[in-house]
mmCIF file with all atom_site columns, C-alpha atoms in Angstrom:
data_model
loop_
_atom_site.group_PDB
_atom_site.id
_atom_site.type_symbol
_atom_site.label_atom_id
_atom_site.label_alt_id
_atom_site.label_comp_id
_atom_site.label_asym_id
_atom_site.label_entity_id
_atom_site.label_seq_id
_atom_site.pdbx_PDB_ins_code
_atom_site.Cartn_x
_atom_site.Cartn_y
_atom_site.Cartn_z
_atom_site.occupancy
_atom_site.B_iso_or_equiv
_atom_site.pdbx_formal_charge
_atom_site.auth_seq_id
_atom_site.auth_comp_id
_atom_site.auth_asym_id
_atom_site.auth_atom_id
_atom_site.pdbx_PDB_model_num
ATOM 1   C CA . MET A 1 1   ? 0.123  0.064   -0.079  1.00 92.00 ? 1   MET A CA 1
ATOM 2   C CA . ILE A 1 2   ? 2.750  2.293   0.654   1.00 96.00 ? 2   ILE A CA 1
ATOM 3   C CA . ALA A 1 3   ? 4.791  1.942   -2.205  1.00 96.00 ? 3   ALA A CA 1
ATOM 4   C CA . ALA A 1 4   ? 1.602  2.280   -4.316  1.00 96.00 ? 4   ALA A CA 1
ATOM 5   C CA . SER A 1 5   ? 0.701  5.070   -2.843  1.00 97.00 ? 5   SER A CA 1
ATOM 6   C CA . ALA A 1 6   ? 4.165  6.814   -3.135  1.00 98.00 ? 6   ALA A CA 1
ATOM 7   C CA . VAL A 1 7   ? 3.890  5.365   -7.079  1.00 97.00 ? 7   VAL A CA 1
ATOM 8   C CA . HIS A 1 8   ? 0.600  7.669   -7.444  1.00 97.00 ? 8   HIS A CA 1
ATOM 9   C CA . VAL A 1 9   ? 2.100  10.779  -5.735  1.00 98.00 ? 9   VAL A CA 1
ATOM 10  C CA . ILE A 1 10  ? 5.176  10.924  -8.270  1.00 97.00 ? 10  ILE A CA 1
ATOM 11  C CA . ALA A 1 11  ? 2.859  10.268  -10.905 1.00 96.00 ? 11  ALA A CA 1
ATOM 12  C CA . ARG A 1 12  ? 0.531  12.541  -10.329 1.00 97.00 ? 12  ARG A CA 1
ATOM 13  C CA . ASP A 1 13  ? 2.786  15.452  -8.531  1.00 97.00 ? 13  ASP A CA 1
ATOM 14  C CA . GLY A 1 14  ? 6.479  14.479  -9.724  1.00 95.00 ? 14  GLY A CA 1
ATOM 15  C CA . LEU A 1 15  ? 9.159  13.095  -8.117  1.00 95.00 ? 15  LEU A CA 1
ATOM 16  C CA . ARG A 1 16  ? 9.759  15.939  -6.055  1.00 95.00 ? 16  ARG A CA 1
ATOM 17  C CA . SER A 1 17  ? 6.868  15.975  -3.992  1.00 96.00 ? 17  SER A CA 1
ATOM 18  C CA . LEU A 1 18  ? 7.450  12.246  -2.680  1.00 97.00 ? 18  LEU A CA 1
ATOM 19  C CA . THR A 1 19  ? 7.764  12.789  0.703   1.00 97.00 ? 19  THR A CA 1
ATOM 20  C CA . HIS A 1 20  ? 6.563  10.773  3.678   1.00 98.00 ? 20  HIS A CA 1
ATOM 21  C CA . ARG A 1 21  ? 3.759  12.671  4.796   1.00 97.00 ? 21  ARG A CA 1
ATOM 22  C CA . ALA A 1 22  ? 2.473  13.150  1.023   1.00 98.00 ? 22  ALA A CA 1
ATOM 23  C CA . VAL A 1 23  ? 2.576  9.075   0.982   1.00 98.00 ? 23  VAL A CA 1
ATOM 24  C CA . ASP A 1 24  ? 0.363  8.890   4.192   1.00 98.00 ? 24  ASP A CA 1
ATOM 25  C CA . ARG A 1 25  ? -1.961 11.388  3.086   1.00 98.00 ? 25  ARG A CA 1
ATOM 26  C CA . GLU A 1 26  ? -2.360 9.529   -0.365  1.00 97.00 ? 26  GLU A CA 1
ATOM 27  C CA . ALA A 1 27  ? -2.596 5.791   1.314   1.00 97.00 ? 27  ALA A CA 1
ATOM 28  C CA . ALA A 1 28  ? -4.628 6.967   4.163   1.00 97.00 ? 28  ALA A CA 1
ATOM 29  C CA . ILE A 1 29  ? -2.806 5.947   6.832   1.00 97.00 ? 29  ILE A CA 1
ATOM 30  C CA . PRO A 1 30  ? -1.618 7.609   10.383  1.00 97.00 ? 30  PRO A CA 1
ATOM 31  C CA . GLN A 1 31  ? 0.888  10.585  10.134  1.00 96.00 ? 31  GLN A CA 1
ATOM 32  C CA . GLY A 1 32  ? 4.298  8.646   10.604  1.00 96.00 ? 32  GLY A CA 1
ATOM 33  C CA . SER A 1 33  ? 3.491  5.004   9.034   1.00 97.00 ? 33  SER A CA 1
ATOM 34  C CA . THR A 1 34  ? 5.291  5.623   6.103   1.00 97.00 ? 34  THR A CA 1
ATOM 35  C CA . SER A 1 35  ? 8.669  6.774   8.097   1.00 97.00 ? 35  SER A CA 1
ATOM 36  C CA . TYR A 1 36  ? 8.117  3.601   10.092  1.00 96.00 ? 36  TYR A CA 1
ATOM 37  C CA . TYR A 1 37  ? 8.362  1.588   7.130   1.00 95.00 ? 37  TYR A CA 1
ATOM 38  C CA . ALA A 1 38  ? 10.656 3.819   5.313   1.00 96.00 ? 38  ALA A CA 1
ATOM 39  C CA . PRO A 1 39  ? 12.580 5.616   7.262   1.00 97.00 ? 39  PRO A CA 1
ATOM 40  C CA . THR A 1 40  ? 14.734 7.720   4.467   1.00 96.00 ? 40  THR A CA 1
ATOM 41  C CA . ARG A 1 41  ? 13.770 9.033   1.204   1.00 94.00 ? 41  ARG A CA 1
ATOM 42  C CA . HIS A 1 42  ? 15.967 6.506   -0.065  1.00 93.00 ? 42  HIS A CA 1
ATOM 43  C CA . ALA A 1 43  ? 14.167 3.579   1.337   1.00 96.00 ? 43  ALA A CA 1
ATOM 44  C CA . LEU A 1 44  ? 11.313 5.107   0.186   1.00 97.00 ? 44  LEU A CA 1
ATOM 45  C CA . LEU A 1 45  ? 12.594 5.082   -3.411  1.00 95.00 ? 45  LEU A CA 1
ATOM 46  C CA . GLU A 1 46  ? 14.021 1.454   -2.589  1.00 94.00 ? 46  GLU A CA 1
ATOM 47  C CA . LEU A 1 47  ? 9.960  0.611   -1.954  1.00 96.00 ? 47  LEU A CA 1
ATOM 48  C CA . VAL A 1 48  ? 8.905  2.442   -5.365  1.00 96.00 ? 48  VAL A CA 1
ATOM 49  C CA . VAL A 1 49  ? 11.725 0.700   -7.566  1.00 94.00 ? 49  VAL A CA 1
ATOM 50  C CA . SER A 1 50  ? 10.804 -2.676  -6.138  1.00 92.00 ? 50  SER A CA 1
ATOM 51  C CA . VAL A 1 51  ? 7.092  -2.359  -6.895  1.00 94.00 ? 51  VAL A CA 1
ATOM 52  C CA . LEU A 1 52  ? 7.796  -1.195  -10.329 1.00 91.00 ? 52  LEU A CA 1
ATOM 53  C CA . ALA A 1 53  ? 10.585 -3.964  -10.812 1.00 86.00 ? 53  ALA A CA 1
ATOM 54  C CA . GLU A 1 54  ? 8.178  -6.658  -9.767  1.00 87.00 ? 54  GLU A CA 1
ATOM 55  C CA . ARG A 1 55  ? 4.970  -5.600  -11.966 1.00 87.00 ? 55  ARG A CA 1
ATOM 56  C CA . SER A 1 56  ? 7.609  -5.307  -14.678 1.00 82.00 ? 56  SER A CA 1
ATOM 57  C CA . ILE A 1 57  ? 8.909  -8.939  -14.323 1.00 81.00 ? 57  ILE A CA 1
ATOM 58  C CA . ALA A 1 58  ? 5.461  -10.228 -14.118 1.00 84.00 ? 58  ALA A CA 1
ATOM 59  C CA . ASP A 1 59  ? 4.369  -8.358  -17.284 1.00 81.00 ? 59  ASP A CA 1
ATOM 60  C CA . ALA A 1 60  ? 7.267  -9.769  -18.901 1.00 78.00 ? 60  ALA A CA 1
ATOM 61  C CA . GLU A 1 61  ? 7.167  -13.330 -17.872 1.00 81.00 ? 61  GLU A CA 1
ATOM 62  C CA . ARG A 1 62  ? 3.585  -13.435 -18.732 1.00 82.00 ? 62  ARG A CA 1
ATOM 63  C CA . ALA A 1 63  ? 4.154  -12.125 -22.396 1.00 77.00 ? 63  ALA A CA 1
ATOM 64  C CA . MET A 1 64  ? 7.085  -14.606 -22.701 1.00 76.00 ? 64  MET A CA 1
ATOM 65  C CA . THR A 1 65  ? 4.808  -17.491 -21.550 1.00 81.00 ? 65  THR A CA 1
ATOM 66  C CA . GLN A 1 66  ? 2.307  -16.822 -23.947 1.00 78.00 ? 66  GLN A CA 1
ATOM 67  C CA . LEU A 1 67  ? 4.795  -16.408 -26.617 1.00 74.00 ? 67  LEU A CA 1
ATOM 68  C CA . ARG A 1 68  ? 6.453  -19.843 -25.850 1.00 74.00 ? 68  ARG A CA 1
ATOM 69  C CA . VAL A 1 69  ? 2.670  -21.383 -25.591 1.00 77.00 ? 69  VAL A CA 1
ATOM 70  C CA . SER A 1 70  ? 1.621  -19.961 -28.714 1.00 72.00 ? 70  SER A CA 1
ATOM 71  C CA . MET A 1 71  ? 4.770  -21.473 -30.485 1.00 70.00 ? 71  MET A CA 1
ATOM 72  C CA . LYS A 1 72  ? 5.489  -24.678 -28.302 1.00 71.00 ? 72  LYS A CA 1
ATOM 73  C CA . ASP A 1 73  ? 5.765  -26.953 -31.139 1.00 69.00 ? 73  ASP A CA 1
ATOM 74  C CA . GLN A 1 74  ? 6.917  -24.386 -33.958 1.00 68.00 ? 74  GLN A CA 1
ATOM 75  C CA . VAL A 1 75  ? 10.352 -24.778 -35.274 1.00 66.00 ? 75  VAL A CA 1
ATOM 76  C CA . ARG A 1 76  ? 10.100 -21.193 -36.690 1.00 74.00 ? 76  ARG A CA 1
ATOM 77  C CA . VAL A 1 77  ? 8.327  -18.162 -35.639 1.00 77.00 ? 77  VAL A CA 1
ATOM 78  C CA . ASP A 1 78  ? 6.597  -15.897 -38.115 1.00 84.00 ? 78  ASP A CA 1
ATOM 79  C CA . ALA A 1 79  ? 7.000  -12.084 -37.733 1.00 88.00 ? 79  ALA A CA 1
ATOM 80  C CA . LEU A 1 80  ? 3.532  -11.424 -37.958 1.00 88.00 ? 80  LEU A CA 1
ATOM 81  C CA . THR A 1 81  ? 2.795  -13.248 -34.995 1.00 85.00 ? 81  THR A CA 1
ATOM 82  C CA . LEU A 1 82  ? 5.849  -12.094 -32.868 1.00 88.00 ? 82  LEU A CA 1
ATOM 83  C CA . ALA A 1 83  ? 4.698  -8.314  -33.755 1.00 91.00 ? 83  ALA A CA 1
ATOM 84  C CA . ALA A 1 84  ? 1.162  -8.794  -32.737 1.00 89.00 ? 84  ALA A CA 1
ATOM 85  C CA . ARG A 1 85  ? 2.411  -10.368 -29.302 1.00 86.00 ? 85  ARG A CA 1
ATOM 86  C CA . ILE A 1 86  ? 4.892  -7.458  -29.132 1.00 88.00 ? 86  ILE A CA 1
ATOM 87  C CA . ASP A 1 87  ? 2.312  -5.154  -29.492 1.00 91.00 ? 87  ASP A CA 1
ATOM 88  C CA . GLU A 1 88  ? 0.233  -6.770  -27.015 1.00 88.00 ? 88  GLU A CA 1
ATOM 89  C CA . LEU A 1 89  ? 2.808  -6.324  -24.325 1.00 84.00 ? 89  LEU A CA 1
ATOM 90  C CA . VAL A 1 90  ? 3.086  -2.477  -25.214 1.00 89.00 ? 90  VAL A CA 1
ATOM 91  C CA . THR A 1 91  ? -0.540 -2.264  -24.391 1.00 89.00 ? 91  THR A CA 1
ATOM 92  C CA . VAL A 1 92  ? -0.346 -4.109  -21.204 1.00 85.00 ? 92  VAL A CA 1
ATOM 93  C CA . LEU A 1 93  ? 2.587  -2.241  -20.050 1.00 84.00 ? 93  LEU A CA 1
ATOM 94  C CA . THR A 1 94  ? 0.722  0.902   -21.017 1.00 88.00 ? 94  THR A CA 1
ATOM 95  C CA . SER A 1 95  ? -1.925 -0.083  -19.205 1.00 88.00 ? 95  SER A CA 1
ATOM 96  C CA . ARG A 1 96  ? -0.486 1.193   -15.999 1.00 89.00 ? 96  ARG A CA 1
ATOM 97  C CA . PRO A 1 97  ? 0.378  4.791   -17.311 1.00 90.00 ? 97  PRO A CA 1
ATOM 98  C CA . ASP A 1 98  ? 1.149  6.009   -13.383 1.00 93.00 ? 98  ASP A CA 1
ATOM 99  C CA . ASP A 1 99  ? 4.054  3.176   -13.669 1.00 93.00 ? 99  ASP A CA 1
ATOM 100 C CA . MET A 1 100 ? 5.616  3.815   -16.821 1.00 91.00 ? 100 MET A CA 1
ATOM 101 C CA . LYS A 1 101 ? 5.537  7.893   -16.135 1.00 92.00 ? 101 LYS A CA 1
ATOM 102 C CA . VAL A 1 102 ? 7.301  7.240   -12.570 1.00 95.00 ? 102 VAL A CA 1
ATOM 103 C CA . ARG A 1 103 ? 9.909  4.865   -14.176 1.00 92.00 ? 103 ARG A CA 1
ATOM 104 C CA . TYR A 1 104 ? 10.931 7.614   -16.736 1.00 91.00 ? 104 TYR A CA 1
ATOM 105 C CA . ALA A 1 105 ? 10.657 9.976   -13.586 1.00 93.00 ? 105 ALA A CA 1
ATOM 106 C CA . LEU A 1 106 ? 12.994 8.153   -11.504 1.00 94.00 ? 106 LEU A CA 1
ATOM 107 C CA . LEU A 1 107 ? 15.599 7.502   -14.797 1.00 90.00 ? 107 LEU A CA 1
ATOM 108 C CA . LEU A 1 108 ? 15.703 10.941  -15.286 1.00 90.00 ? 108 LEU A CA 1
ATOM 109 C CA . GLU A 1 109 ? 16.474 11.571  -11.315 1.00 88.00 ? 109 GLU A CA 1
ATOM 110 C CA . LEU A 1 110 ? 18.043 9.047   -10.080 1.00 85.00 ? 110 LEU A CA 1
ATOM 111 C CA . GLU A 1 111 ? 22.353 9.132   -10.026 1.00 82.00 ? 111 GLU A CA 1
ATOM 112 C CA . ALA A 1 112 ? 23.862 6.010   -11.134 1.00 75.00 ? 112 ALA A CA 1
ATOM 113 C CA . GLY A 1 113 ? 23.706 3.235   -8.678  1.00 84.00 ? 113 GLY A CA 1
ATOM 114 C CA . ALA A 1 114 ? 22.156 -0.041  -7.593  1.00 86.00 ? 114 ALA A CA 1
ATOM 115 C CA . LEU A 1 115 ? 18.772 1.540   -7.662  1.00 87.00 ? 115 LEU A CA 1
ATOM 116 C CA . ARG A 1 116 ? 19.022 3.282   -10.960 1.00 87.00 ? 116 ARG A CA 1
ATOM 117 C CA . ASP A 1 117 ? 20.286 -0.064  -12.462 1.00 85.00 ? 117 ASP A CA 1
ATOM 118 C CA . ARG A 1 118 ? 17.326 -2.201  -11.438 1.00 86.00 ? 118 ARG A CA 1
ATOM 119 C CA . LEU A 1 119 ? 15.068 0.160   -13.970 1.00 83.00 ? 119 LEU A CA 1
ATOM 120 C CA . THR A 1 120 ? 18.023 0.164   -16.792 1.00 82.00 ? 120 THR A CA 1
ATOM 121 C CA . GLU A 1 121 ? 19.624 -2.257  -19.047 1.00 79.00 ? 121 GLU A CA 1
ATOM 122 C CA . LYS A 1 122 ? 21.994 -3.128  -16.086 1.00 80.00 ? 122 LYS A CA 1
ATOM 123 C CA . SER A 1 123 ? 19.195 -5.228  -14.160 1.00 77.00 ? 123 SER A CA 1
ATOM 124 C CA . ASP A 1 124 ? 18.964 -8.823  -13.935 1.00 74.00 ? 124 ASP A CA 1
ATOM 125 C CA . VAL A 1 125 ? 15.526 -8.609  -15.506 1.00 74.00 ? 125 VAL A CA 1
ATOM 126 C CA . HIS A 1 126 ? 16.819 -6.677  -18.596 1.00 80.00 ? 126 HIS A CA 1
ATOM 127 C CA . THR A 1 127 ? 19.736 -9.531  -19.081 1.00 81.00 ? 127 THR A CA 1
ATOM 128 C CA . ALA A 1 128 ? 16.879 -12.348 -18.647 1.00 78.00 ? 128 ALA A CA 1
ATOM 129 C CA . MET A 1 129 ? 14.676 -10.478 -21.066 1.00 82.00 ? 129 MET A CA 1
ATOM 130 C CA . ILE A 1 130 ? 17.678 -10.442 -23.933 1.00 87.00 ? 130 ILE A CA 1
ATOM 131 C CA . HIS A 1 131 ? 18.347 -14.490 -23.463 1.00 84.00 ? 131 HIS A CA 1
ATOM 132 C CA . ALA A 1 132 ? 14.480 -15.063 -23.649 1.00 83.00 ? 132 ALA A CA 1
ATOM 133 C CA . VAL A 1 133 ? 13.733 -12.834 -26.703 1.00 88.00 ? 133 VAL A CA 1
ATOM 134 C CA . GLY A 1 134 ? 17.083 -13.858 -28.086 1.00 90.00 ? 134 GLY A CA 1
ATOM 135 C CA . SER A 1 135 ? 15.755 -17.313 -28.221 1.00 86.00 ? 135 SER A CA 1
ATOM 136 C CA . VAL A 1 136 ? 12.511 -16.228 -29.891 1.00 87.00 ? 136 VAL A CA 1
ATOM 137 C CA . LEU A 1 137 ? 14.564 -14.084 -32.600 1.00 91.00 ? 137 LEU A CA 1
ATOM 138 C CA . SER A 1 138 ? 16.433 -17.139 -33.430 1.00 90.00 ? 138 SER A CA 1
ATOM 139 C CA . LYS A 1 139 ? 13.273 -19.041 -34.159 1.00 86.00 ? 139 LYS A CA 1
ATOM 140 C CA . LEU A 1 140 ? 12.153 -16.188 -36.525 1.00 89.00 ? 140 LEU A CA 1
ATOM 141 C CA . GLY A 1 141 ? 15.781 -16.491 -38.160 1.00 90.00 ? 141 GLY A CA 1
ATOM 142 C CA . SER A 1 142 ? 17.579 -13.863 -36.987 1.00 93.00 ? 142 SER A CA 1
ATOM 143 C CA . ALA A 1 143 ? 21.785 -14.356 -37.442 1.00 92.00 ? 143 ALA A CA 1
ATOM 144 C CA . HIS A 1 144 ? 22.421 -12.309 -34.318 1.00 94.00 ? 144 HIS A CA 1
ATOM 145 C CA . PRO A 1 145 ? 19.702 -12.965 -31.924 1.00 94.00 ? 145 PRO A CA 1
ATOM 146 C CA . GLU A 1 146 ? 21.154 -11.630 -28.508 1.00 93.00 ? 146 GLU A CA 1
ATOM 147 C CA . SER A 1 147 ? 21.950 -8.195  -30.489 1.00 94.00 ? 147 SER A CA 1
ATOM 148 C CA . HIS A 1 148 ? 18.670 -8.156  -32.125 1.00 96.00 ? 148 HIS A CA 1
ATOM 149 C CA . ALA A 1 149 ? 16.914 -8.962  -29.185 1.00 94.00 ? 149 ALA A CA 1
ATOM 150 C CA . VAL A 1 150 ? 18.476 -5.617  -27.155 1.00 94.00 ? 150 VAL A CA 1
ATOM 151 C CA . GLU A 1 151 ? 17.356 -3.724  -30.374 1.00 96.00 ? 151 GLU A CA 1
ATOM 152 C CA . LEU A 1 152 ? 13.739 -5.250  -30.177 1.00 95.00 ? 152 LEU A CA 1
ATOM 153 C CA . ILE A 1 153 ? 13.877 -4.439  -26.628 1.00 91.00 ? 153 ILE A CA 1
ATOM 154 C CA . THR A 1 154 ? 15.199 -1.077  -26.929 1.00 93.00 ? 154 THR A CA 1
ATOM 155 C CA . LEU A 1 155 ? 12.664 -0.504  -29.873 1.00 96.00 ? 155 LEU A CA 1
ATOM 156 C CA . THR A 1 156 ? 9.562  -1.819  -27.577 1.00 92.00 ? 156 THR A CA 1
ATOM 157 C CA . ASP A 1 157 ? 10.717 0.742   -24.515 1.00 90.00 ? 157 ASP A CA 1
ATOM 158 C CA . SER A 1 158 ? 10.633 3.565   -27.134 1.00 93.00 ? 158 SER A CA 1
ATOM 159 C CA . LEU A 1 159 ? 7.046  2.520   -27.971 1.00 95.00 ? 159 LEU A CA 1
ATOM 160 C CA . VAL A 1 160 ? 5.865  2.494   -24.421 1.00 91.00 ? 160 VAL A CA 1
ATOM 161 C CA . LEU A 1 161 ? 7.353  6.154   -24.046 1.00 92.00 ? 161 LEU A CA 1
ATOM 162 C CA . HIS A 1 162 ? 5.583  7.206   -27.305 1.00 94.00 ? 162 HIS A CA 1
ATOM 163 C CA . ARG A 1 163 ? 2.415  5.692   -26.332 1.00 93.00 ? 163 ARG A CA 1
ATOM 164 C CA . ILE A 1 164 ? 2.568  7.156   -22.591 1.00 91.00 ? 164 ILE A CA 1
ATOM 165 C CA . MET A 1 165 ? 3.558  10.633  -23.984 1.00 90.00 ? 165 MET A CA 1
ATOM 166 C CA . SER A 1 166 ? 1.034  10.776  -26.897 1.00 90.00 ? 166 SER A CA 1
ATOM 167 C CA . ARG A 1 167 ? -2.069 9.001   -25.189 1.00 85.00 ? 167 ARG A CA 1
ATOM 168 C CA . SER A 1 168 ? -2.764 7.244   -28.471 1.00 86.00 ? 168 SER A CA 1
ATOM 169 C CA . ASP A 1 169 ? -3.779 3.633   -28.770 1.00 86.00 ? 169 ASP A CA 1
ATOM 170 C CA . THR A 1 170 ? -2.380 3.026   -32.721 1.00 88.00 ? 170 THR A CA 1
ATOM 171 C CA . SER A 1 171 ? -1.595 -0.388  -33.083 1.00 92.00 ? 171 SER A CA 1
ATOM 172 C CA . PHE A 1 172 ? 2.524  -0.554  -33.291 1.00 95.00 ? 172 PHE A CA 1
ATOM 173 C CA . GLU A 1 173 ? 2.180  -4.016  -35.306 1.00 95.00 ? 173 GLU A CA 1
ATOM 174 C CA . PRO A 1 174 ? 3.436  -2.309  -38.564 1.00 96.00 ? 174 PRO A CA 1
ATOM 175 C CA . ILE A 1 175 ? 6.312  -0.718  -36.893 1.00 96.00 ? 175 ILE A CA 1
ATOM 176 C CA . ILE A 1 176 ? 7.388  -4.059  -34.988 1.00 96.00 ? 176 ILE A CA 1
ATOM 177 C CA . LYS A 1 177 ? 6.770  -6.097  -38.320 1.00 95.00 ? 177 LYS A CA 1
ATOM 178 C CA . ALA A 1 178 ? 8.987  -3.898  -40.527 1.00 96.00 ? 178 ALA A CA 1
ATOM 179 C CA . TYR A 1 179 ? 11.851 -4.228  -37.918 1.00 96.00 ? 179 TYR A CA 1
ATOM 180 C CA . LEU A 1 180 ? 11.392 -8.142  -37.454 1.00 95.00 ? 180 LEU A CA 1
ATOM 181 C CA . LEU A 1 181 ? 11.415 -8.251  -41.150 1.00 94.00 ? 181 LEU A CA 1
ATOM 182 C CA . GLY A 1 182 ? 14.054 -6.286  -41.583 1.00 93.00 ? 182 GLY A CA 1
ATOM 183 C CA . ILE A 1 183 ? 16.566 -8.331  -39.106 1.00 93.00 ? 183 ILE A CA 1
ATOM 184 C CA . VAL A 1 184 ? 15.587 -11.222 -41.228 1.00 87.00 ? 184 VAL A CA 1
ATOM 185 C CA . ASP A 1 185 ? 15.452 -12.960 -45.000 1.00 65.00 ? 185 ASP A CA 1
ATOM 186 C CA . GLY A 1 186 ? 11.946 -11.941 -45.957 1.00 48.00 ? 186 GLY A CA 1
ATOM 187 C CA . SER A 1 187 ? 11.272 -15.285 -47.022 1.00 42.00 ? 187 SER A CA 1
ATOM 188 C CA . ALA A 1 188 ? 11.803 -16.871 -43.673 1.00 45.00 ? 188 ALA A CA 1
ATOM 189 C CA . CYS A 1 189 ? 8.693  -15.184 -42.473 1.00 46.00 ? 189 CYS A CA 1
#
């Protein structure tokens, strides 16, 4: 409850407005409660980063599970199916705009360090995603699945940012499909 309330405070009022009292008010809990569980601002930010990471991990795991199930017995994957699945993931990630706004705010404000790393390509989650996406891209026919996975994850992050900022629900399937077709021989798709 405290972490979720902190996310709402940051998304609505900005990172600088994050105080223990603001979180107490948002959570409708007695004054001082947030300070008890997160005695410093850094501890409060750790709670926020943890909840964002947990939600992102759950989304990514669900997306990868759905993708694996849909291609379970397939030796190859087609670009259309993969593009549709990635577009669905963008939709899922942007269904929680507060989380994404807070993630971007933290990335801009946090100095280099372990807390910031948990939100970037230096996280264990990001590394695991590169391997998982790379294995899917190899089934698509990518000659360089790991480097293409990094590119595809970067593209997906950019599409999430665009959707959050534009507040548009336009499908990104054509963009994703064009990228996927560009990394493989068109006849393989």
